[in-house]
PDB file of C-alpha atoms in Angstrom:
ATOM      1  CA  UNK S   1      14.374  19.509  -7.490  1.00 70.00           C
ATOM      2  CA  UNK S   2      11.865  18.070  -5.370  1.00 77.00           C
ATOM      3  CA  UNK S   3      12.566  14.053  -5.200  1.00 81.00           C
ATOM      4  CA  UNK S   4       9.797  11.439  -4.372  1.00 82.00           C
ATOM      5  CA  UNK S   5       9.823   7.762  -3.260  1.00 83.00           C
ATOM      6  CA  UNK S   6       6.581   5.803  -4.282  1.00 86.00           C
ATOM      7  CA  UNK S   7       5.896   3.690  -1.838  1.00 85.00           C
ATOM      8  CA  UNK S   8       3.166   1.982  -3.459  1.00 89.00           C
ATOM      9  CA  UNK S   9       2.479   1.150  -7.340  1.00 90.00           C
ATOM     10  CA  UNK S  10       1.729  -1.777  -9.440  1.00 93.00           C
ATOM     11  CA  UNK S  11       4.085  -0.513 -12.488  1.00 93.00           C
ATOM     12  CA  UNK S  12       4.454  -4.238 -13.952  1.00 93.00           C
ATOM     13  CA  UNK S  13       0.818  -3.601 -14.942  1.00 91.00           C
ATOM     14  CA  UNK S  14       0.282  -4.538 -18.598  1.00 87.00           C
ATOM     15  CA  UNK S  15      -2.664  -1.983 -18.958  1.00 89.00           C
ATOM     16  CA  UNK S  16      -0.100   1.340 -18.381  1.00 90.00           C
ATOM     17  CA  UNK S  17       0.234   3.115 -22.121  1.00 89.00           C
ATOM     18  CA  UNK S  18       3.526   2.857 -23.088  1.00 92.00           C
ATOM     19  CA  UNK S  19       4.579   0.327 -21.098  1.00 93.00           C
ATOM     20  CA  UNK S  20       6.794  -0.435 -17.766  1.00 95.00           C
ATOM     21  CA  UNK S  21       9.994   0.692 -18.849  1.00 96.00           C
ATOM     22  CA  UNK S  22       8.914   3.921 -20.300  1.00 94.00           C
ATOM     23  CA  UNK S  23       6.643   4.715 -16.746  1.00 93.00           C
ATOM     24  CA  UNK S  24       9.417   4.072 -15.197  1.00 94.00           C
ATOM     25  CA  UNK S  25      11.754   6.949 -17.198  1.00 95.00           C
ATOM     26  CA  UNK S  26       8.714   8.807 -16.895  1.00 92.00           C
ATOM     27  CA  UNK S  27       8.884   8.733 -13.485  1.00 91.00           C
ATOM     28  CA  UNK S  28      12.209   9.318 -12.874  1.00 92.00           C
ATOM     29  CA  UNK S  29      12.308  12.322 -14.961  1.00 92.00           C
ATOM     30  CA  UNK S  30       9.501  13.738 -12.852  1.00 88.00           C
ATOM     31  CA  UNK S  31      11.968  13.443  -9.888  1.00 89.00           C
ATOM     32  CA  UNK S  32      10.958   9.702  -8.691  1.00 89.00           C
ATOM     33  CA  UNK S  33      14.288   8.344  -7.000  1.00 91.00           C
ATOM     34  CA  UNK S  34      12.849   4.962  -6.004  1.00 91.00           C
ATOM     35  CA  UNK S  35       9.517   3.375  -6.567  1.00 93.00           C
ATOM     36  CA  UNK S  36       8.416   0.133  -4.465  1.00 93.00           C
ATOM     37  CA  UNK S  37       6.602  -2.252  -6.901  1.00 95.00           C
ATOM     38  CA  UNK S  38       3.403  -4.102  -4.589  1.00 95.00           C
ATOM     39  CA  UNK S  39       3.111  -8.077  -5.332  1.00 97.00           C
ATOM     40  CA  UNK S  40      -0.940  -9.241  -4.974  1.00 97.00           C
ATOM     41  CA  UNK S  41      -0.391 -13.002  -6.170  1.00 97.00           C
ATOM     42  CA  UNK S  42       2.511 -15.388  -6.948  1.00 96.00           C
ATOM     43  CA  UNK S  43       2.604 -14.152 -10.671  1.00 95.00           C
ATOM     44  CA  UNK S  44       2.973 -10.550  -9.485  1.00 96.00           C
ATOM     45  CA  UNK S  45       5.167 -10.747  -6.861  1.00 97.00           C
ATOM     46  CA  UNK S  46       7.316 -12.590  -9.379  1.00 96.00           C
ATOM     47  CA  UNK S  47       7.271 -10.315 -11.763  1.00 96.00           C
ATOM     48  CA  UNK S  48       7.504  -7.105  -9.462  1.00 97.00           C
ATOM     49  CA  UNK S  49      10.958  -8.990  -7.936  1.00 97.00           C
ATOM     50  CA  UNK S  50      12.507  -9.586 -12.042  1.00 96.00           C
ATOM     51  CA  UNK S  51      11.446  -6.322 -12.259  1.00 97.00           C
ATOM     52  CA  UNK S  52      13.468  -4.883  -9.137  1.00 97.00           C
ATOM     53  CA  UNK S  53      16.413  -6.706 -10.425  1.00 97.00           C
ATOM     54  CA  UNK S  54      16.966  -5.380 -13.867  1.00 96.00           C
ATOM     55  CA  UNK S  55      15.778  -1.539 -12.616  1.00 97.00           C
ATOM     56  CA  UNK S  56      17.689  -0.288  -9.872  1.00 97.00           C
ATOM     57  CA  UNK S  57      15.019   2.525  -9.245  1.00 96.00           C
ATOM     58  CA  UNK S  58      12.150  -0.395  -8.490  1.00 97.00           C
ATOM     59  CA  UNK S  59      12.071  -2.420  -5.237  1.00 96.00           C
ATOM     60  CA  UNK S  60       9.586  -5.021  -4.690  1.00 97.00           C
ATOM     61  CA  UNK S  61       6.992  -6.837  -2.474  1.00 97.00           C
ATOM     62  CA  UNK S  62       5.807 -10.043  -2.325  1.00 98.00           C
ATOM     63  CA  UNK S  63       1.791 -10.580  -0.809  1.00 98.00           C
ATOM     64  CA  UNK S  64      -1.749 -12.582  -1.653  1.00 98.00           C
ATOM     65  CA  UNK S  65      -4.114  -9.865  -2.115  1.00 98.00           C
ATOM     66  CA  UNK S  66      -7.444 -10.904  -0.057  1.00 98.00           C
ATOM     67  CA  UNK S  67      -9.424 -11.127  -3.649  1.00 97.00           C
ATOM     68  CA  UNK S  68      -6.976 -14.452  -4.248  1.00 97.00           C
ATOM     69  CA  UNK S  69      -6.488 -16.041  -0.801  1.00 97.00           C
ATOM     70  CA  UNK S  70      -7.780 -19.387  -2.153  1.00 97.00           C
ATOM     71  CA  UNK S  71      -4.631 -19.720  -4.325  1.00 94.00           C
ATOM     72  CA  UNK S  72      -2.782 -20.354  -1.282  1.00 94.00           C
ATOM     73  CA  UNK S  73       0.772 -19.306  -0.024  1.00 94.00           C
ATOM     74  CA  UNK S  74       3.052 -22.307  -1.380  1.00 91.00           C
ATOM     75  CA  UNK S  75       4.083 -20.264  -4.187  1.00 92.00           C
ATOM     76  CA  UNK S  76       4.380 -16.968  -1.988  1.00 93.00           C
ATOM     77  CA  UNK S  77       6.739 -19.092   0.634  1.00 92.00           C
ATOM     78  CA  UNK S  78       8.932 -20.123  -2.394  1.00 93.00           C
ATOM     79  CA  UNK S  79       9.517 -16.726  -3.705  1.00 95.00           C
ATOM     80  CA  UNK S  80      10.276 -15.609   0.318  1.00 95.00           C
ATOM     81  CA  UNK S  81      13.200 -18.407   0.458  1.00 93.00           C
ATOM     82  CA  UNK S  82      14.633 -18.001  -3.165  1.00 88.00           C
ATOM     83  CA  UNK S  83      17.938 -16.805  -3.602  1.00 88.00           C
ATOM     84  CA  UNK S  84      19.197 -14.074  -6.324  1.00 87.00           C
ATOM     85  CA  UNK S  85      19.121 -10.320  -6.668  1.00 86.00           C
ATOM     86  CA  UNK S  86      15.142 -10.375  -6.986  1.00 92.00           C
ATOM     87  CA  UNK S  87      15.019 -11.486  -3.363  1.00 95.00           C
ATOM     88  CA  UNK S  88      17.657  -9.286  -2.125  1.00 95.00           C
ATOM     89  CA  UNK S  89      15.165  -6.521  -3.794  1.00 96.00           C
ATOM     90  CA  UNK S  90      12.494  -6.898  -1.671  1.00 97.00           C
ATOM     91  CA  UNK S  91      11.525  -4.767   1.040  1.00 96.00           C
ATOM     92  CA  UNK S  92       7.919  -5.995   2.499  1.00 97.00           C
ATOM     93  CA  UNK S  93       5.268  -8.344   2.669  1.00 98.00           C
ATOM     94  CA  UNK S  94       1.968  -7.072   1.096  1.00 97.00           C
ATOM     95  CA  UNK S  95      -0.439  -6.271   0.281  1.00 97.00           C
ATOM     96  CA  UNK S  96      -2.522  -8.600   2.172  1.00 98.00           C
ATOM     97  CA  UNK S  97      -5.305  -8.278   4.182  1.00 98.00           C
ATOM     98  CA  UNK S  98      -8.954  -8.601   4.197  1.00 98.00           C
ATOM     99  CA  UNK S  99     -11.826  -7.681   1.606  1.00 98.00           C
ATOM    100  CA  UNK S 100     -15.531  -8.201   2.584  1.00 98.00           C
ATOM    101  CA  UNK S 101     -16.630  -5.789   0.497  1.00 96.00           C
ATOM    102  CA  UNK S 102     -16.280  -7.878  -2.703  1.00 97.00           C
ATOM    103  CA  UNK S 103     -15.638 -11.190  -0.738  1.00 97.00           C
ATOM    104  CA  UNK S 104     -14.094 -12.694  -3.966  1.00 97.00           C
ATOM    105  CA  UNK S 105     -12.662 -15.173  -1.560  1.00 98.00           C
ATOM    106  CA  UNK S 106     -14.445 -16.881   1.270  1.00 98.00           C
ATOM    107  CA  UNK S 107     -13.924 -15.110   4.647  1.00 98.00           C
ATOM    108  CA  UNK S 108     -12.796 -17.947   6.638  1.00 98.00           C
ATOM    109  CA  UNK S 109     -10.017 -18.253   3.714  1.00 98.00           C
ATOM    110  CA  UNK S 110      -9.058 -14.549   3.761  1.00 98.00           C
ATOM    111  CA  UNK S 111      -8.506 -14.367   7.611  1.00 98.00           C
ATOM    112  CA  UNK S 112      -6.240 -17.461   7.919  1.00 98.00           C
ATOM    113  CA  UNK S 113      -4.057 -16.489   4.788  1.00 98.00           C
ATOM    114  CA  UNK S 114      -3.947 -13.033   6.383  1.00 98.00           C
ATOM    115  CA  UNK S 115      -2.633 -14.264   9.642  1.00 98.00           C
ATOM    116  CA  UNK S 116      -0.132 -16.582   7.805  1.00 98.00           C
ATOM    117  CA  UNK S 117       1.580 -13.505   5.770  1.00 98.00           C
ATOM    118  CA  UNK S 118       2.114 -11.579   9.228  1.00 98.00           C
ATOM    119  CA  UNK S 119       3.669 -14.536  10.590  1.00 98.00           C
ATOM    120  CA  UNK S 120       5.932 -14.666   7.521  1.00 98.00           C
ATOM    121  CA  UNK S 121       6.472 -11.011   7.955  1.00 98.00           C
ATOM    122  CA  UNK S 122       7.829 -11.322  11.485  1.00 98.00           C
ATOM    123  CA  UNK S 123       9.653 -14.797  10.118  1.00 97.00           C
ATOM    124  CA  UNK S 124      11.536 -12.705   7.247  1.00 97.00           C
ATOM    125  CA  UNK S 125      11.829  -9.369   9.392  1.00 97.00           C
ATOM    126  CA  UNK S 126       9.482  -7.849   6.346  1.00 97.00           C
ATOM    127  CA  UNK S 127       7.358  -4.615   6.633  1.00 96.00           C
ATOM    128  CA  UNK S 128       3.518  -5.623   6.263  1.00 97.00           C
ATOM    129  CA  UNK S 129       1.366  -3.966   3.329  1.00 96.00           C
ATOM    130  CA  UNK S 130      -2.314  -3.772   4.716  1.00 97.00           C
ATOM    131  CA  UNK S 131      -5.042  -3.959   2.266  1.00 97.00           C
ATOM    132  CA  UNK S 132      -8.417  -3.679   4.369  1.00 97.00           C
ATOM    133  CA  UNK S 133     -12.176  -2.466   3.307  1.00 96.00           C
ATOM    134  CA  UNK S 134     -15.303  -3.164   5.198  1.00 96.00           C
ATOM    135  CA  UNK S 135     -13.364  -5.511   7.603  1.00 98.00           C
ATOM    136  CA  UNK S 136     -12.057  -3.557  10.264  1.00 98.00           C
ATOM    137  CA  UNK S 137     -12.807  -5.765  13.233  1.00 98.00           C
ATOM    138  CA  UNK S 138     -11.410  -8.839  11.537  1.00 98.00           C
ATOM    139  CA  UNK S 139      -8.460  -7.201  10.587  1.00 98.00           C
ATOM    140  CA  UNK S 140      -7.291  -5.649  13.977  1.00 98.00           C
ATOM    141  CA  UNK S 141      -8.162  -9.114  15.464  1.00 98.00           C
ATOM    142  CA  UNK S 142      -5.860 -10.998  13.467  1.00 98.00           C
ATOM    143  CA  UNK S 143      -3.292  -8.468  13.935  1.00 98.00           C
ATOM    144  CA  UNK S 144      -3.548  -8.411  17.542  1.00 98.00           C
ATOM    145  CA  UNK S 145      -3.591 -12.591  17.684  1.00 98.00           C
ATOM    146  CA  UNK S 146      -0.387 -12.552  15.541  1.00 98.00           C
ATOM    147  CA  UNK S 147       1.216  -9.517  16.637  1.00 98.00           C
ATOM    148  CA  UNK S 148       1.812  -6.606  14.642  1.00 98.00           C
ATOM    149  CA  UNK S 149       4.785  -6.358  12.898  1.00 97.00           C
ATOM    150  CA  UNK S 150       7.284  -3.129  13.954  1.00 92.00           C
ATOM    151  CA  UNK S 151       6.460  -1.486  10.269  1.00 93.00           C
ATOM    152  CA  UNK S 152       2.740  -1.929   9.075  1.00 94.00           C
ATOM    153  CA  UNK S 153       1.076   0.457   6.707  1.00 93.00           C
ATOM    154  CA  UNK S 154      -2.627   0.152   6.127  1.00 93.00           C
ATOM    155  CA  UNK S 155      -2.452   1.062   2.407  1.00 90.00           C
ATOM    156  CA  UNK S 156      -5.060   2.790   0.829  1.00 88.00           C
ATOM    157  CA  UNK S 157      -6.813   3.729   4.343  1.00 89.00           C
ATOM    158  CA  UNK S 158     -10.740   3.949   3.978  1.00 92.00           C
ATOM    159  CA  UNK S 159     -11.782   3.820   7.318  1.00 94.00           C
ATOM    160  CA  UNK S 160     -12.437   6.847  10.116  1.00 94.00           C
ATOM    161  CA  UNK S 161     -11.061   8.404  13.218  1.00 91.00           C
ATOM    162  CA  UNK S 162     -11.901   5.019  15.268  1.00 94.00           C
ATOM    163  CA  UNK S 163     -10.291   3.057  12.734  1.00 95.00           C
ATOM    164  CA  UNK S 164      -7.733   5.453  12.207  1.00 92.00           C
ATOM    165  CA  UNK S 165      -7.053   5.573  16.050  1.00 90.00           C
ATOM    166  CA  UNK S 166      -7.150   2.246  16.409  1.00 94.00           C
ATOM    167  CA  UNK S 167      -4.424   1.599  13.830  1.00 93.00           C
ATOM    168  CA  UNK S 168      -1.654   4.302  14.759  1.00 90.00           C
ATOM    169  CA  UNK S 169      -2.275   2.826  18.512  1.00 92.00           C
ATOM    170  CA  UNK S 170      -0.619  -0.512  17.511  1.00 95.00           C
ATOM    171  CA  UNK S 171       2.175   1.568  15.840  1.00 92.00           C
ATOM    172  CA  UNK S 172       0.842   1.223  12.519  1.00 92.00           C
ATOM    173  CA  UNK S 173       1.484   3.957   9.628  1.00 88.00           C
ATOM    174  CA  UNK S 174      -1.569   5.310   7.776  1.00 87.00           C
ATOM    175  CA  UNK S 175      -1.778   6.199   3.777  1.00 84.00           C
ATOM    176  CA  UNK S 176      -4.311   8.038   2.168  1.00 80.00           C
ATOM    177  CA  UNK S 177      -5.041   7.728  -1.487  1.00 79.00           C
ATOM    178  CA  UNK S 178      -7.263  10.205  -3.804  1.00 76.00           C
ATOM    179  CA  UNK S 179     -10.495   8.808  -1.621  1.00 81.00           C
ATOM    180  CA  UNK S 180      -9.979  11.535   0.391  1.00 79.00           C
ATOM    181  CA  UNK S 181     -10.664  14.471  -2.120  1.00 78.00           C
ATOM    182  CA  UNK S 182     -14.443  12.134  -2.791  1.00 85.00           C
ATOM    183  CA  UNK S 183     -17.047  14.141  -1.439  1.00 87.00           C
ATOM    184  CA  UNK S 184     -18.406  11.301   0.558  1.00 91.00           C
ATOM    185  CA  UNK S 185     -15.527  10.658   2.385  1.00 90.00           C
ATOM    186  CA  UNK S 186     -16.078  12.636   4.913  1.00 91.00           C
ATOM    187  CA  UNK S 187     -14.784  10.135   7.934  1.00 93.00           C
ATOM    188  CA  UNK S 188     -11.676   9.496   5.438  1.00 90.00           C
ATOM    189  CA  UNK S 189     -10.451  13.307   5.471  1.00 87.00           C
ATOM    190  CA  UNK S 190     -11.283  13.703   9.425  1.00 88.00           C
ATOM    191  CA  UNK S 191      -9.310  10.866   9.919  1.00 88.00           C
ATOM    192  CA  UNK S 192      -6.139  12.586   7.577  1.00 83.00           C
ATOM    193  CA  UNK S 193      -7.018  15.825   8.775  1.00 79.00           C
ATOM    194  CA  UNK S 194      -6.234  15.876  12.860  1.00 55.00           C
ATOM    195  CA  UNK S 195      -7.793  12.773  14.980  1.00 49.00           C
ATOM    196  CA  UNK S 196      -6.814  13.440  19.016  1.00 42.00           C
ATOM    197  CA  UNK S 197      -3.236  15.219  17.917  1.00 41.00           C
ATOM    198  CA  UNK S 198      -1.154  15.620  15.018  1.00 40.00           C
ATOM    199  CA  UNK S 199       0.314  12.065  15.586  1.00 38.00           C
ATOM    200  CA  UNK S 200      -2.241  10.557  12.556  1.00 39.00           C
ATOM    201  CA  UNK S 201      -0.544  13.308   9.890  1.00 33.00           C
ATOM    202  CA  UNK S 202       3.347  12.833  10.847  1.00 32.00           C
ATOM    203  CA  UNK S 203       2.530   8.807  10.076  1.00 35.00           C
ATOM    204  CA  UNK S 204       0.859   9.220   6.828  1.00 39.00           C
ATOM    205  CA  UNK S 205       1.678   9.112   3.476  1.00 41.00           C
ATOM    206  CA  UNK S 206      -0.419  10.041   0.485  1.00 41.00           C
ATOM    207  CA  UNK S 207      -1.257   7.794  -2.088  1.00 44.00           C
ATOM    208  CA  UNK S 208      -2.799   8.798  -5.562  1.00 38.00           C
ATOM    209  CA  UNK S 209      -5.828   7.385  -7.184  1.00 31.00           C
ATOM    210  CA  UNK S 210      -5.833   4.584  -9.421  1.00 35.00           C
ATOM    211  CA  UNK S 211      -8.613   2.658 -12.087  1.00 35.00           C
ATOM    212  CA  UNK S 212      -9.084   0.159  -8.987  1.00 41.00           C
ATOM    213  CA  UNK S 213     -10.686   3.497  -7.203  1.00 46.00           C
ATOM    214  CA  UNK S 214     -14.188   3.930  -9.064  1.00 38.00           C
ATOM    215  CA  UNK S 215     -14.983   7.608  -9.154  1.00 38.00           C
ATOM    216  CA  UNK S 216     -11.753   9.043  -9.008  1.00 42.00           C
ATOM    217  CA  UNK S 217     -10.841  11.790 -11.321  1.00 43.00           C
ATOM    218  CA  UNK S 218      -9.936  10.829 -14.932  1.00 37.00           C
ATOM    219  CA  UNK S 219      -6.775  12.411 -14.236  1.00 34.00           C
ATOM    220  CA  UNK S 220      -5.964  10.314 -11.427  1.00 36.00           C
ATOM    221  CA  UNK S 221      -6.703   6.853 -13.478  1.00 38.00           C
ATOM    222  CA  UNK S 222      -3.432   5.534 -13.513  1.00 49.00           C
ATOM    223  CA  UNK S 223      -0.943   2.583 -12.235  1.00 53.00           C
ATOM    224  CA  UNK S 224       1.988   4.421 -13.025  1.00 59.00           C
ATOM    225  CA  UNK S 225       3.786   5.842 -10.464  1.00 60.00           C
ATOM    226  CA  UNK S 226       4.287   9.226 -11.877  1.00 50.00           C
ATOM    227  CA  UNK S 227       1.563  12.036 -12.446  1.00 43.00           C
ATOM    228  CA  UNK S 228      -1.512  10.640 -10.239  1.00 39.00           C
ATOM    229  CA  UNK S 229       0.696  11.254  -7.374  1.00 39.00           C
ATOM    230  CA  UNK S 230       1.099  14.904  -7.913  1.00 35.00           C
ATOM    231  CA  UNK S 231      -2.479  15.569  -9.526  1.00 33.00           C
ATOM    232  CA  UNK S 232      -3.926  14.340  -6.144  1.00 35.00           C
ATOM    233  CA  UNK S 233      -2.508  17.400  -4.664  1.00 34.00           C
ATOM    234  CA  UNK S 234      -3.474  20.137  -7.548  1.00 31.00           C
ATOM    235  CA  UNK S 235      -7.186  18.259  -7.870  1.00 34.00           C
ATOM    236  CA  UNK S 236      -8.125  17.374  -4.241  1.00 36.00           C
ATOM    237  CA  UNK S 237     -10.084  19.702  -1.294  1.00 37.00           C
ATOM    238  CA  UNK S 238      -7.541  19.366   0.906  1.00 40.00           C
ATOM    239  CA  UNK S 239      -8.800  22.093   3.168  1.00 42.00           C
ATOM    240  CA  UNK S 240      -9.186  19.752   6.166  1.00 41.00           C
ATOM    241  CA  UNK S 241      -5.614  18.959   5.724  1.00 41.00           C
ATOM    242  CA  UNK S 242      -4.456  22.415   5.525  1.00 36.00           C
ATOM    243  CA  UNK S 243      -1.971  22.094   8.597  1.00 37.00           C
ATOM    244  CA  UNK S 244      -1.018  18.283   7.345  1.00 37.00           C
ATOM    245  CA  UNK S 245       2.641  17.674   6.058  1.00 32.00           C
ATOM    246  CA  UNK S 246       4.082  15.262   3.438  1.00 33.00           C
ATOM    247  CA  UNK S 247       6.703  13.756   5.665  1.00 33.00           C
ATOM    248  CA  UNK S 248       9.863  12.542   4.724  1.00 29.00           C
ATOM    249  CA  UNK S 249      10.615   8.739   4.429  1.00 32.00           C
ATOM    250  CA  UNK S 250      13.445   7.688   6.831  1.00 31.00           C
ATOM    251  CA  UNK S 251      13.069   4.092   6.881  1.00 36.00           C
ATOM    252  CA  UNK S 252      15.395   1.544   5.176  1.00 36.00           C
ATOM    253  CA  UNK S 253      13.302   0.834   2.307  1.00 37.00           C
ATOM    254  CA  UNK S 254      12.540   4.324   0.683  1.00 34.00           C
ATOM    255  CA  UNK S 255      15.475   5.886   1.847  1.00 32.00           C
ATOM    256  CA  UNK S 256      16.286   9.141   3.458  1.00 30.00           C
ATOM    257  CA  UNK S 257      15.042  12.600   2.484  1.00 33.00           C
ATOM    258  CA  UNK S 258      12.699  11.923   0.115  1.00 40.00           C
ATOM    259  CA  UNK S 259       8.988  12.709   0.031  1.00 42.00           C
ATOM    260  CA  UNK S 260       6.507   9.725  -0.678  1.00 50.00           C
ATOM    261  CA  UNK S 261       3.591   8.882  -2.568  1.00 46.00           C
ATOM    262  CA  UNK S 262       1.525   6.067  -3.203  1.00 47.00           C
ATOM    263  CA  UNK S 263      -0.008   5.002  -6.719  1.00 45.00           C
ATOM    264  CA  UNK S 264      -2.004   2.111  -6.206  1.00 45.00           C
TER     265      UNK S 264
END
């Protein structure tokens, strides 16, 4: 049986039909060995930690999404310095970054909070999970200013070949969501398929579309870490990705030998 590591999910989401534990049980039955529940603010990060403390299949991240940058980082720092079983299950900082598409927080505040979280990733030696949308220049500017953490991933990559090359040249990983299957996502598919060799594909993992990604097929509309991830492979037109392979996750947080999917 193929086993999977879900490297990005929000299995704590109260909107999951049947509830969190049922979703985790279904994921395990489908071959998911471990899943990383990603924090987007202090409350969700603390919830992810508590879930990871009681479910051995779950790990957690701590982060402040750019939408909520106005809330500040005090509570996140408290969580990072908390002792206990939940803190020991934290494997990354994020998701954090810049979102100039929605601009729910002022851009200067987004930049400040993003830079501060990059610094926290360095301080606590944690991988960094980045969410960026319509903000590539500023995203790379912040990363260049603070230094790119050794293990950095661009979650739900929506750029083109140029942005992919810029990210990969800085040592980052790229993950692709169901957006890669959208008819309008020509640039995203080009970046995923092959840009200046196969380095990008080797570094890539695949995500599932979710309710946050409008226009996705109905079968993908889930925040649960199972079903949606596999539906991407069945439904998406991946002719441009024919030579791509789902790579085994070899880092310590996801465990060796498990394939990776995302369910954001």
